[in-house]
Structures are given as C-alpha cells and as structure tokens.
C-alpha cells in the first residue's frame, strides 16, 4: 500500500465512461493518478459489486437487544432515588408536621418535625409498633414497612390514629399500647371513572399509598391492576358488601369488572389513601326495549331510586324508565357544537337532574403510529388532542 491514497468517492456500481465505454476505476489510485496494481483494482471491483449486498447486520442501526434495553429504560431507572420528597401533614397549631419518607425500593419511615424548635425525629418507635401490630394479627408489619393508612396524630393525648389490616387503631406514643377502635377514620371518598378517556396503563409509580375498594353492587366484582404495558393482573374478587384495603402506588391504575366480565370503570391511585365505592350504577343495565339496550357509546347514569337512566342522544339529554323502557327527552337545544356531555348529577330524591353542556373547542390532532400492535400484524394509526396556545378551549357549564 506504499504510495497509495484512499479516495473519498461514491462506492457505487461501476459508471461507464461516455466516450470510451470503459469502466471508470474507483477505489485506490497512485499518487500520480494511475490505477494501482491488478490486485487492488480487483478489490475495488468487489467492493463496488458486493457493497449493495453486504450483510444487513453489519449496517444495522441497532440490535434487538439495543431496542429492548431502550424500551425498558424507565423500568431500569425508576425507584433509584430515595429521601427526595417531603409532603408535610401539619398538626393543629401549624408548628409541627409529619411526613413519610421513602428509604428504599420497598421501605419507608414516618418522621415528626417541630418547625419552631428545628427538631426532626422518628414519629414513634417503628420496631415496637411493628411488633404490636403483628401480635394483633396484622400481617406483613415490619419496622421499615409499616402498613399505616390515614395516619393522624393527636399529640395532646400522645396518640396516633391510623388504619391497618382492615381495622382502625389507636397507638399510645408513650406506653406503646395498641388498641382497636370502632368506626372509621377520615378519608377521601371517590368513585370509578368511565373507561372512555381514562388511563389504560400504570405509567407512573409514585409514593406508596392505598385504596379501599367497597363493593356496593348487587354482585361479585373482580379487581385488576393494569401494569405499565396495560396488561391485566388479577388481584382477586370482592363479594357483595365487602371491602378491601389494597396497597398500591400513586399513579397506578385499577380496573373493576363485574361477574360477567363487563368493565365497570377504572381508578388511578392518588398520593393520599382513598376510599372507592363501587356503586350499583356501574352494574345496572337498562331493561327497556332491545334497541335501547343495544345502544352503544351513550352517556347514562342511574337515578338514586334506580327508576331512571339518563343518557345523551343526538346531543340532547334523554331519560329512560328502567322498568317500562319509557323514554322522555328533557332537552332540545343541544347541537353538535354545543352538546350535552356524558356527565349527570341527580338530586337525592331523584326528582332533579343537572347535566353538563359543553361548547366545543378547537380541534387539533397529533398522530403517531403503533408499529407492532398486540392484536394484529399491521401497524395502527392513533391520534390525540394537542391544543396550542391561543386555541379555543371547550367551555363546560351546568344546566
């Protein structure tokens, strides 16, 4: 290769000289511009001819393992930073507060802070409380994994009230005695969200929390956790009237289905413990005429006395008697651009109904392609709303 230089030229199939109809040499040339020896010309010829058919694996942008590693980046990096967040729960007087801090992938502790004195200490003896809970029959009670929900401190009585193992407790901070309490502690109440527009996967894993599911339906229901890929993981069934304290993480999504496999709704866990009542309205089906039963994608809600169903048809509100199937149209001013939405609020006596009417905003779509859907071989085109600054927003108001 002495006296040879590499030419940075297109290594493409041989180009014909328009004058002499001879192949133009590409590849290696001597410094004087003459072709190199025969072996080098032959090598250049092979590169030109075989280049386009070179094994694709040598030219690939990445292997399957590379793409799988990139897809799992969120799972690999999540829950790697601890003690990074303080959510204060202020006590009476607003000079002291407590918070729960994450100390590991599945561990935590409770801290009590006196803001005036600048003191920070464990809220109680974690090991002693874990032993007391275990003796009382609460399973999985460990010093670094205390399953406490709806925690409240009463420093005037040197006590802490909380819920664990499906029961309410009071813990004496001085003596370490644990006593079961009747009744319920304060907690946020919530309901299931309809499937339309609801999250379909647990794409965020926040702090540990809990959800108390209460079955108020007329039949058995089953609880499913939706993982990061939207796959259903059954967490057992809930009998009529039963309730369950379910440990979870903020941002995780739960699906509830009735005994026939019909989805009743979903719930996304919040940072604070929440009590979710699964009501009869989620399992009732209209018993009117068959066309009404088969109607799909309608907005509907049952009155408290169970006699009426409300739904939207052609942008207006209609109610149906669940016994006779009688239909009554309540509004006539709904239009395509100013329609009644799928949100209803019945009065306790079932005599009044509030509906939400929404003036349509500007529509702007962003599209993306799902290259490998699980239910078919061909890609799928999806879209979602993506408004920009200055776009007209939807205007909901009650009627």
Tab-separated table of C-alpha atoms in Angstrom:
chain	number	residue	atom	x	y	z
A	1	UNK	CA	0.000	0.000	0.000
A	2	UNK	CA	3.130	2.209	-0.168
A	3	UNK	CA	2.493	5.303	-2.203
A	4	UNK	CA	-1.279	4.721	-2.251
A	5	UNK	CA	-4.019	7.066	-1.017
A	6	UNK	CA	-7.729	6.353	-0.303
A	7	UNK	CA	-10.156	8.304	-2.458
A	8	UNK	CA	-13.329	9.502	-0.685
A	9	UNK	CA	-15.678	8.807	-3.574
A	10	UNK	CA	-19.057	7.152	-4.025
A	11	UNK	CA	-18.512	3.382	-3.829
A	12	UNK	CA	-21.387	2.582	-6.141
A	13	UNK	CA	-21.774	0.229	-9.117
A	14	UNK	CA	-19.354	0.930	-11.987
A	15	UNK	CA	-20.069	4.047	-14.021
A	16	UNK	CA	-19.496	3.864	-17.798
A	17	UNK	CA	-17.253	6.379	-19.491
A	18	UNK	CA	-19.457	8.104	-22.035
A	19	UNK	CA	-16.590	8.494	-24.548
A	20	UNK	CA	-14.745	5.164	-24.497
A	21	UNK	CA	-17.459	2.987	-22.880
A	22	UNK	CA	-14.850	1.806	-20.393
A	23	UNK	CA	-15.411	1.431	-16.682
A	24	UNK	CA	-14.159	4.307	-14.575
A	25	UNK	CA	-11.957	2.982	-11.776
A	26	UNK	CA	-12.925	3.840	-8.215
A	27	UNK	CA	-11.167	2.926	-5.005
A	28	UNK	CA	-7.371	3.179	-4.794
A	29	UNK	CA	-5.179	5.278	-7.066
A	30	UNK	CA	-1.498	6.006	-7.045
A	31	UNK	CA	-0.320	9.456	-6.193
A	32	UNK	CA	0.355	10.026	-9.904
A	33	UNK	CA	-3.287	9.304	-10.732
A	34	UNK	CA	-2.713	5.910	-12.388
A	35	UNK	CA	-4.596	2.787	-11.376
A	36	UNK	CA	-2.903	0.666	-8.728
A	37	UNK	CA	-1.796	-2.845	-9.270
A	38	UNK	CA	-4.144	-5.544	-10.506
A	39	UNK	CA	-4.981	-6.933	-7.066
A	40	UNK	CA	-6.052	-3.540	-5.797
A	41	UNK	CA	-8.215	-2.960	-8.876
A	42	UNK	CA	-9.844	-6.341	-8.345
A	43	UNK	CA	-10.530	-5.484	-4.682
A	44	UNK	CA	-12.123	-2.207	-5.736
A	45	UNK	CA	-14.292	-4.091	-8.204
A	46	UNK	CA	-15.504	-6.482	-5.474
A	47	UNK	CA	-16.374	-3.591	-3.173
A	48	UNK	CA	-18.384	-1.926	-5.917
A	49	UNK	CA	-20.296	-5.068	-6.876
A	50	UNK	CA	-20.798	-6.638	-3.452
A	51	UNK	CA	-21.294	-3.430	-1.438
A	52	UNK	CA	-25.069	-3.219	-2.007
A	53	UNK	CA	-25.479	-6.887	-0.976
A	54	UNK	CA	-23.320	-6.683	2.137
A	55	UNK	CA	-24.968	-8.430	5.112
A	56	UNK	CA	-27.548	-6.047	6.610
A	57	UNK	CA	-26.494	-6.916	10.161
A	58	UNK	CA	-23.220	-5.070	9.649
A	59	UNK	CA	-25.071	-1.909	8.602
A	60	UNK	CA	-27.970	-2.075	11.139
A	61	UNK	CA	-28.624	0.901	13.404
A	62	UNK	CA	-29.065	-1.317	16.455
A	63	UNK	CA	-29.747	-4.867	17.558
A	64	UNK	CA	-32.939	-6.231	19.097
A	65	UNK	CA	-31.249	-6.116	22.492
A	66	UNK	CA	-30.493	-2.416	21.977
A	67	UNK	CA	-34.142	-1.612	21.333
A	68	UNK	CA	-35.332	-3.749	24.265
A	69	UNK	CA	-32.860	-2.014	26.545
A	70	UNK	CA	-34.107	1.391	25.382
A	71	UNK	CA	-37.744	0.369	25.864
A	72	UNK	CA	-37.010	-0.765	29.424
A	73	UNK	CA	-35.108	2.385	30.382
A	74	UNK	CA	-37.952	3.697	32.550
A	75	UNK	CA	-38.247	0.425	34.445
A	76	UNK	CA	-34.492	0.216	34.938
A	77	UNK	CA	-34.131	3.748	36.291
A	78	UNK	CA	-37.303	4.140	38.374
A	79	UNK	CA	-37.212	3.946	42.186
A	80	UNK	CA	-33.480	4.601	42.358
A	81	UNK	CA	-33.605	7.870	44.330
A	82	UNK	CA	-34.884	7.958	47.921
A	83	UNK	CA	-35.413	10.604	50.614
A	84	UNK	CA	-36.038	13.146	47.850
A	85	UNK	CA	-39.517	14.349	48.806
A	86	UNK	CA	-41.248	15.818	51.839
A	87	UNK	CA	-45.034	16.126	51.857
A	88	UNK	CA	-45.905	17.770	55.188
A	89	UNK	CA	-49.072	16.930	57.114
A	90	UNK	CA	-49.456	19.830	59.528
A	91	UNK	CA	-50.802	19.300	63.024
A	92	UNK	CA	-53.055	21.643	64.975
A	93	UNK	CA	-51.301	24.956	65.522
A	94	UNK	CA	-49.244	24.690	62.318
A	95	UNK	CA	-45.930	24.427	64.162
A	96	UNK	CA	-45.400	20.675	63.779
A	97	UNK	CA	-45.896	18.263	60.913
A	98	UNK	CA	-45.217	14.662	59.998
A	99	UNK	CA	-44.312	13.033	56.702
A	100	UNK	CA	-43.500	9.630	55.292
A	101	UNK	CA	-40.144	9.285	53.572
A	102	UNK	CA	-39.076	6.516	51.221
A	103	UNK	CA	-35.854	4.907	52.466
A	104	UNK	CA	-35.507	2.138	49.879
A	105	UNK	CA	-37.189	0.382	46.986
A	106	UNK	CA	-39.903	-1.001	49.289
A	107	UNK	CA	-39.179	0.616	52.665
A	108	UNK	CA	-40.217	3.820	54.413
A	109	UNK	CA	-40.401	5.532	57.784
A	110	UNK	CA	-42.500	8.205	59.455
A	111	UNK	CA	-40.887	11.433	60.636
A	112	UNK	CA	-42.177	14.095	63.051
A	113	UNK	CA	-40.843	17.658	62.715
A	114	UNK	CA	-41.110	20.602	65.115
A	115	UNK	CA	-40.652	23.598	62.822
A	116	UNK	CA	-40.325	26.120	65.655
A	117	UNK	CA	-37.633	24.200	67.512
A	118	UNK	CA	-35.970	22.873	64.375
A	119	UNK	CA	-36.218	19.281	65.608
A	120	UNK	CA	-36.650	16.201	63.443
A	121	UNK	CA	-37.140	12.685	64.839
A	122	UNK	CA	-38.937	9.392	64.163
A	123	UNK	CA	-42.657	9.835	64.774
A	124	UNK	CA	-42.679	6.741	67.023
A	125	UNK	CA	-40.746	3.572	67.756
A	126	UNK	CA	-41.188	1.756	64.451
A	127	UNK	CA	-39.955	-1.609	65.740
A	128	UNK	CA	-42.237	-1.535	68.794
A	129	UNK	CA	-45.280	-0.611	66.691
A	130	UNK	CA	-44.490	-3.384	64.171
A	131	UNK	CA	-44.365	-5.910	66.999
A	132	UNK	CA	-47.683	-4.666	68.421
A	133	UNK	CA	-49.388	-4.885	65.018
A	134	UNK	CA	-48.050	-8.395	64.433
A	135	UNK	CA	-49.321	-9.504	67.838
A	136	UNK	CA	-52.730	-8.012	66.962
A	137	UNK	CA	-52.899	-10.129	63.804
A	138	UNK	CA	-51.825	-7.620	61.147
A	139	UNK	CA	-49.684	-9.432	58.585
A	140	UNK	CA	-46.541	-8.068	56.917
A	141	UNK	CA	-45.995	-5.450	59.628
A	142	UNK	CA	-42.268	-4.707	59.625
A	143	UNK	CA	-40.402	-1.805	61.192
A	144	UNK	CA	-39.336	-0.457	57.790
A	145	UNK	CA	-42.625	-1.338	56.036
A	146	UNK	CA	-45.408	-0.303	58.400
A	147	UNK	CA	-48.743	-0.590	56.506
A	148	UNK	CA	-50.316	2.554	58.003
A	149	UNK	CA	-53.079	4.425	56.176
A	150	UNK	CA	-54.987	7.580	57.148
A	151	UNK	CA	-52.479	8.400	59.850
A	152	UNK	CA	-53.413	11.217	62.229
A	153	UNK	CA	-51.542	12.450	65.309
A	154	UNK	CA	-53.189	13.681	68.486
A	155	UNK	CA	-50.224	14.978	70.462
A	156	UNK	CA	-52.490	16.360	73.174
A	157	UNK	CA	-53.353	12.749	74.024
A	158	UNK	CA	-49.941	11.389	72.952
A	159	UNK	CA	-51.661	9.114	70.457
A	160	UNK	CA	-51.633	8.230	66.770
A	161	UNK	CA	-54.753	7.018	64.966
A	162	UNK	CA	-54.489	5.040	61.746
A	163	UNK	CA	-55.883	2.159	59.711
A	164	UNK	CA	-54.035	-1.118	59.123
A	165	UNK	CA	-55.106	-4.645	58.247
A	166	UNK	CA	-58.655	-3.519	57.526
A	167	UNK	CA	-59.149	-2.151	61.052
A	168	UNK	CA	-58.837	1.171	62.860
A	169	UNK	CA	-56.259	1.532	65.626
A	170	UNK	CA	-55.004	3.947	68.287
A	171	UNK	CA	-51.360	3.734	69.329
A	172	UNK	CA	-50.167	5.299	72.589
A	173	UNK	CA	-46.902	7.077	71.820
A	174	UNK	CA	-45.733	6.902	75.453
A	175	UNK	CA	-46.690	3.390	76.568
A	176	UNK	CA	-46.574	1.657	73.165
A	177	UNK	CA	-50.023	0.112	73.690
A	178	UNK	CA	-52.140	-0.628	70.614
A	179	UNK	CA	-55.926	-0.585	70.826
A	180	UNK	CA	-58.533	-1.318	68.176
A	181	UNK	CA	-61.065	1.448	67.626
A	182	UNK	CA	-64.617	1.289	66.352
A	183	UNK	CA	-65.792	3.403	63.440
A	184	UNK	CA	-63.727	4.738	60.584
A	185	UNK	CA	-61.053	7.343	60.271
A	186	UNK	CA	-61.394	10.271	57.947
A	187	UNK	CA	-60.546	9.525	54.356
A	188	UNK	CA	-61.188	10.895	50.907
A	189	UNK	CA	-64.113	9.311	49.065
A	190	UNK	CA	-64.029	8.742	45.323
A	191	UNK	CA	-65.687	6.731	42.588
A	192	UNK	CA	-64.733	4.891	39.440
A	193	UNK	CA	-64.069	6.747	36.211
A	194	UNK	CA	-65.633	5.659	32.911
A	195	UNK	CA	-63.348	3.790	30.518
A	196	UNK	CA	-63.534	6.479	27.844
A	197	UNK	CA	-60.638	8.865	28.297
A	198	UNK	CA	-59.308	7.063	31.368
A	199	UNK	CA	-55.665	5.894	31.643
A	200	UNK	CA	-55.142	2.336	30.414
A	201	UNK	CA	-51.730	1.583	31.981
A	202	UNK	CA	-49.723	2.326	35.130
A	203	UNK	CA	-47.128	4.563	33.533
A	204	UNK	CA	-46.200	6.372	36.762
A	205	UNK	CA	-45.049	4.869	40.051
A	206	UNK	CA	-45.245	7.411	42.853
A	207	UNK	CA	-45.161	7.031	46.602
A	208	UNK	CA	-46.781	4.109	48.384
A	209	UNK	CA	-50.443	4.590	49.164
A	210	UNK	CA	-53.623	2.549	49.497
A	211	UNK	CA	-57.096	2.287	48.020
A	212	UNK	CA	-60.039	0.889	49.959
A	213	UNK	CA	-62.438	-0.721	47.492
A	214	UNK	CA	-66.030	-1.152	48.722
A	215	UNK	CA	-68.439	-3.291	46.706
A	216	UNK	CA	-71.874	-1.636	46.758
A	217	UNK	CA	-73.113	-3.510	43.711
A	218	UNK	CA	-75.577	-6.378	43.617
A	219	UNK	CA	-72.957	-8.922	42.581
A	220	UNK	CA	-69.363	-10.018	42.944
A	221	UNK	CA	-66.661	-7.885	41.325
A	222	UNK	CA	-63.028	-8.557	40.413
A	223	UNK	CA	-60.080	-6.190	40.787
A	224	UNK	CA	-57.360	-5.911	38.151
A	225	UNK	CA	-54.121	-3.939	38.249
A	226	UNK	CA	-53.052	-2.586	34.842
A	227	UNK	CA	-49.280	-2.797	34.520
A	228	UNK	CA	-47.006	-0.454	32.542
A	229	UNK	CA	-47.931	-2.259	29.311
A	230	UNK	CA	-51.677	-2.193	30.028
A	231	UNK	CA	-51.811	-5.916	30.826
A	232	UNK	CA	-54.384	-7.002	33.425
A	233	UNK	CA	-53.183	-8.621	36.648
A	234	UNK	CA	-55.997	-10.051	38.778
A	235	UNK	CA	-55.942	-9.201	42.484
A	236	UNK	CA	-58.914	-11.332	43.445
A	237	UNK	CA	-62.620	-10.862	43.827
A	238	UNK	CA	-64.743	-8.795	46.185
A	239	UNK	CA	-68.048	-10.147	47.489
A	240	UNK	CA	-71.227	-8.090	47.773
A	241	UNK	CA	-70.868	-5.564	50.601
A	242	UNK	CA	-67.215	-6.444	51.224
A	243	UNK	CA	-64.328	-4.014	51.304
A	244	UNK	CA	-60.573	-4.368	50.861
A	245	UNK	CA	-57.588	-2.196	51.705
A	246	UNK	CA	-55.381	-2.542	48.638
A	247	UNK	CA	-51.754	-1.480	48.818
A	248	UNK	CA	-50.603	0.328	45.684
A	249	UNK	CA	-48.588	3.287	44.412
A	250	UNK	CA	-49.686	6.748	43.343
A	251	UNK	CA	-50.348	6.748	39.616
A	252	UNK	CA	-51.148	3.040	39.348
A	253	UNK	CA	-54.363	2.180	37.536
A	254	UNK	CA	-57.013	-0.320	38.704
A	255	UNK	CA	-59.824	-1.836	36.653
A	256	UNK	CA	-63.044	-3.210	38.180
A	257	UNK	CA	-65.164	-5.798	36.350
A	258	UNK	CA	-68.423	-7.475	37.276
A	259	UNK	CA	-69.071	-11.218	37.374
A	260	UNK	CA	-69.941	-11.352	33.665
A	261	UNK	CA	-66.634	-9.741	32.706
A	262	UNK	CA	-68.056	-6.302	31.915
A	263	UNK	CA	-65.750	-3.404	32.851
A	264	UNK	CA	-67.353	-1.139	35.446
A	265	UNK	CA	-64.716	1.574	35.467
A	266	UNK	CA	-61.155	2.403	36.416
A	267	UNK	CA	-59.443	4.260	39.220
A	268	UNK	CA	-55.979	5.829	39.280
A	269	UNK	CA	-54.428	5.809	42.743
A	270	UNK	CA	-53.639	9.168	44.326
A	271	UNK	CA	-50.909	10.269	46.710
A	272	UNK	CA	-53.265	10.047	49.681
A	273	UNK	CA	-55.322	6.994	50.724
A	274	UNK	CA	-58.731	6.963	49.075
A	275	UNK	CA	-61.961	5.062	49.662
A	276	UNK	CA	-63.587	3.972	46.373
A	277	UNK	CA	-67.201	2.847	46.477
A	278	UNK	CA	-68.260	0.701	43.541
A	279	UNK	CA	-71.919	1.666	43.212
A	280	UNK	CA	-74.936	-0.065	41.736
A	281	UNK	CA	-74.993	2.385	38.841
A	282	UNK	CA	-71.890	0.736	37.407
A	283	UNK	CA	-73.586	-2.658	37.036
A	284	UNK	CA	-77.156	-1.733	36.153
A	285	UNK	CA	-78.314	-2.311	32.617
A	286	UNK	CA	-81.431	-0.671	31.190
A	287	UNK	CA	-84.341	-3.062	30.983
A	288	UNK	CA	-86.291	-1.204	28.306
A	289	UNK	CA	-86.711	-2.123	24.682
A	290	UNK	CA	-83.954	-4.023	22.872
A	291	UNK	CA	-82.794	-1.089	20.677
A	292	UNK	CA	-82.215	0.923	23.834
A	293	UNK	CA	-80.241	-1.953	25.432
A	294	UNK	CA	-78.059	-2.301	22.377
A	295	UNK	CA	-77.307	1.369	22.128
A	296	UNK	CA	-73.536	1.898	22.412
A	297	UNK	CA	-71.316	4.784	23.460
A	298	UNK	CA	-74.175	6.646	25.121
A	299	UNK	CA	-73.814	8.693	28.265
A	300	UNK	CA	-76.006	7.360	31.049
A	301	UNK	CA	-76.417	7.440	34.779
A	302	UNK	CA	-78.977	5.918	37.069
A	303	UNK	CA	-81.090	7.936	39.494
A	304	UNK	CA	-80.661	7.246	43.236
A	305	UNK	CA	-84.003	5.402	43.376
A	306	UNK	CA	-82.961	3.236	40.414
A	307	UNK	CA	-86.018	4.124	38.330
A	308	UNK	CA	-84.406	6.291	35.649
A	309	UNK	CA	-81.383	6.214	33.394
A	310	UNK	CA	-80.031	9.412	31.840
A	311	UNK	CA	-78.043	9.405	28.613
A	312	UNK	CA	-77.212	11.624	25.639
A	313	UNK	CA	-78.761	11.043	22.229
A	314	UNK	CA	-78.183	13.373	19.288
A	315	UNK	CA	-76.539	15.972	21.591
A	316	UNK	CA	-79.536	16.129	23.975
A	317	UNK	CA	-80.468	14.582	27.329
A	318	UNK	CA	-82.896	11.669	27.413
A	319	UNK	CA	-84.034	9.614	30.397
A	320	UNK	CA	-85.432	6.106	30.302
A	321	UNK	CA	-87.607	4.327	32.845
A	322	UNK	CA	-85.673	1.202	33.818
A	323	UNK	CA	-88.871	-0.797	34.375
A	324	UNK	CA	-91.017	0.124	31.370
A	325	UNK	CA	-88.417	1.441	28.938
A	326	UNK	CA	-90.368	4.704	28.530
A	327	UNK	CA	-88.196	7.446	27.004
A	328	UNK	CA	-88.508	11.127	27.923
A	329	UNK	CA	-86.489	13.793	26.083
A	330	UNK	CA	-85.507	16.537	28.546
A	331	UNK	CA	-83.683	18.973	26.248
A	332	UNK	CA	-83.897	20.060	22.634
A	333	UNK	CA	-81.330	22.869	22.394
A	334	UNK	CA	-78.242	20.685	22.158
A	335	UNK	CA	-76.244	20.964	18.933
A	336	UNK	CA	-73.136	19.345	17.517
A	337	UNK	CA	-71.008	22.322	18.549
A	338	UNK	CA	-72.775	22.849	21.880
A	339	UNK	CA	-73.862	19.414	23.057
A	340	UNK	CA	-74.708	17.894	26.416
A	341	UNK	CA	-71.835	15.796	27.739
A	342	UNK	CA	-71.802	12.438	29.484
A	343	UNK	CA	-71.902	13.872	32.990
A	344	UNK	CA	-75.018	13.851	35.194
A	345	UNK	CA	-75.808	14.747	38.797
A	346	UNK	CA	-79.074	13.524	40.316
A	347	UNK	CA	-80.696	15.093	43.366
A	348	UNK	CA	-81.004	12.706	46.353
A	349	UNK	CA	-84.778	12.397	45.839
A	350	UNK	CA	-84.320	11.588	42.102
A	351	UNK	CA	-86.619	14.482	41.120
A	352	UNK	CA	-83.987	16.800	39.644
A	353	UNK	CA	-81.111	16.255	37.269
A	354	UNK	CA	-78.147	18.509	36.472
A	355	UNK	CA	-76.416	17.925	33.141
A	356	UNK	CA	-73.217	19.445	31.794
A	357	UNK	CA	-73.320	21.182	28.435
A	358	UNK	CA	-70.042	21.745	26.596
A	359	UNK	CA	-69.421	24.298	23.880
A	360	UNK	CA	-66.975	22.661	21.517
A	361	UNK	CA	-63.444	23.991	21.397
A	362	UNK	CA	-60.900	23.975	18.622
A	363	UNK	CA	-59.683	20.574	17.461
A	364	UNK	CA	-56.045	19.938	16.765
A	365	UNK	CA	-54.757	16.394	16.388
A	366	UNK	CA	-51.317	14.865	16.653
A	367	UNK	CA	-50.824	11.477	15.005
A	368	UNK	CA	-48.495	8.604	15.787
A	369	UNK	CA	-48.077	5.050	14.521
A	370	UNK	CA	-48.110	1.954	16.724
A	371	UNK	CA	-45.684	-0.181	14.754
A	372	UNK	CA	-46.283	-3.531	16.483
A	373	UNK	CA	-49.791	-3.785	17.970
A	374	UNK	CA	-50.528	-6.892	20.015
A	375	UNK	CA	-53.819	-7.720	18.286
A	376	UNK	CA	-52.776	-7.514	14.635
A	377	UNK	CA	-49.784	-7.643	12.309
A	378	UNK	CA	-50.317	-4.335	10.548
A	379	UNK	CA	-49.409	-1.014	12.234
A	380	UNK	CA	-52.118	1.192	13.723
A	381	UNK	CA	-52.575	4.923	13.351
A	382	UNK	CA	-53.539	6.753	16.547
A	383	UNK	CA	-54.270	10.364	17.353
A	384	UNK	CA	-54.752	12.522	20.421
A	385	UNK	CA	-55.814	16.095	21.104
A	386	UNK	CA	-52.995	18.605	21.334
A	387	UNK	CA	-54.133	22.201	21.702
A	388	UNK	CA	-51.653	25.034	21.328
A	389	UNK	CA	-51.534	28.457	22.991
A	390	UNK	CA	-54.297	30.637	21.600
A	391	UNK	CA	-56.564	27.744	20.602
A	392	UNK	CA	-60.181	27.884	21.743
A	393	UNK	CA	-60.830	25.608	24.736
A	394	UNK	CA	-64.028	23.616	25.397
A	395	UNK	CA	-66.449	25.551	27.625
A	396	UNK	CA	-68.423	23.292	30.008
A	397	UNK	CA	-71.245	24.673	32.157
A	398	UNK	CA	-74.073	23.081	34.178
A	399	UNK	CA	-77.709	23.093	33.053
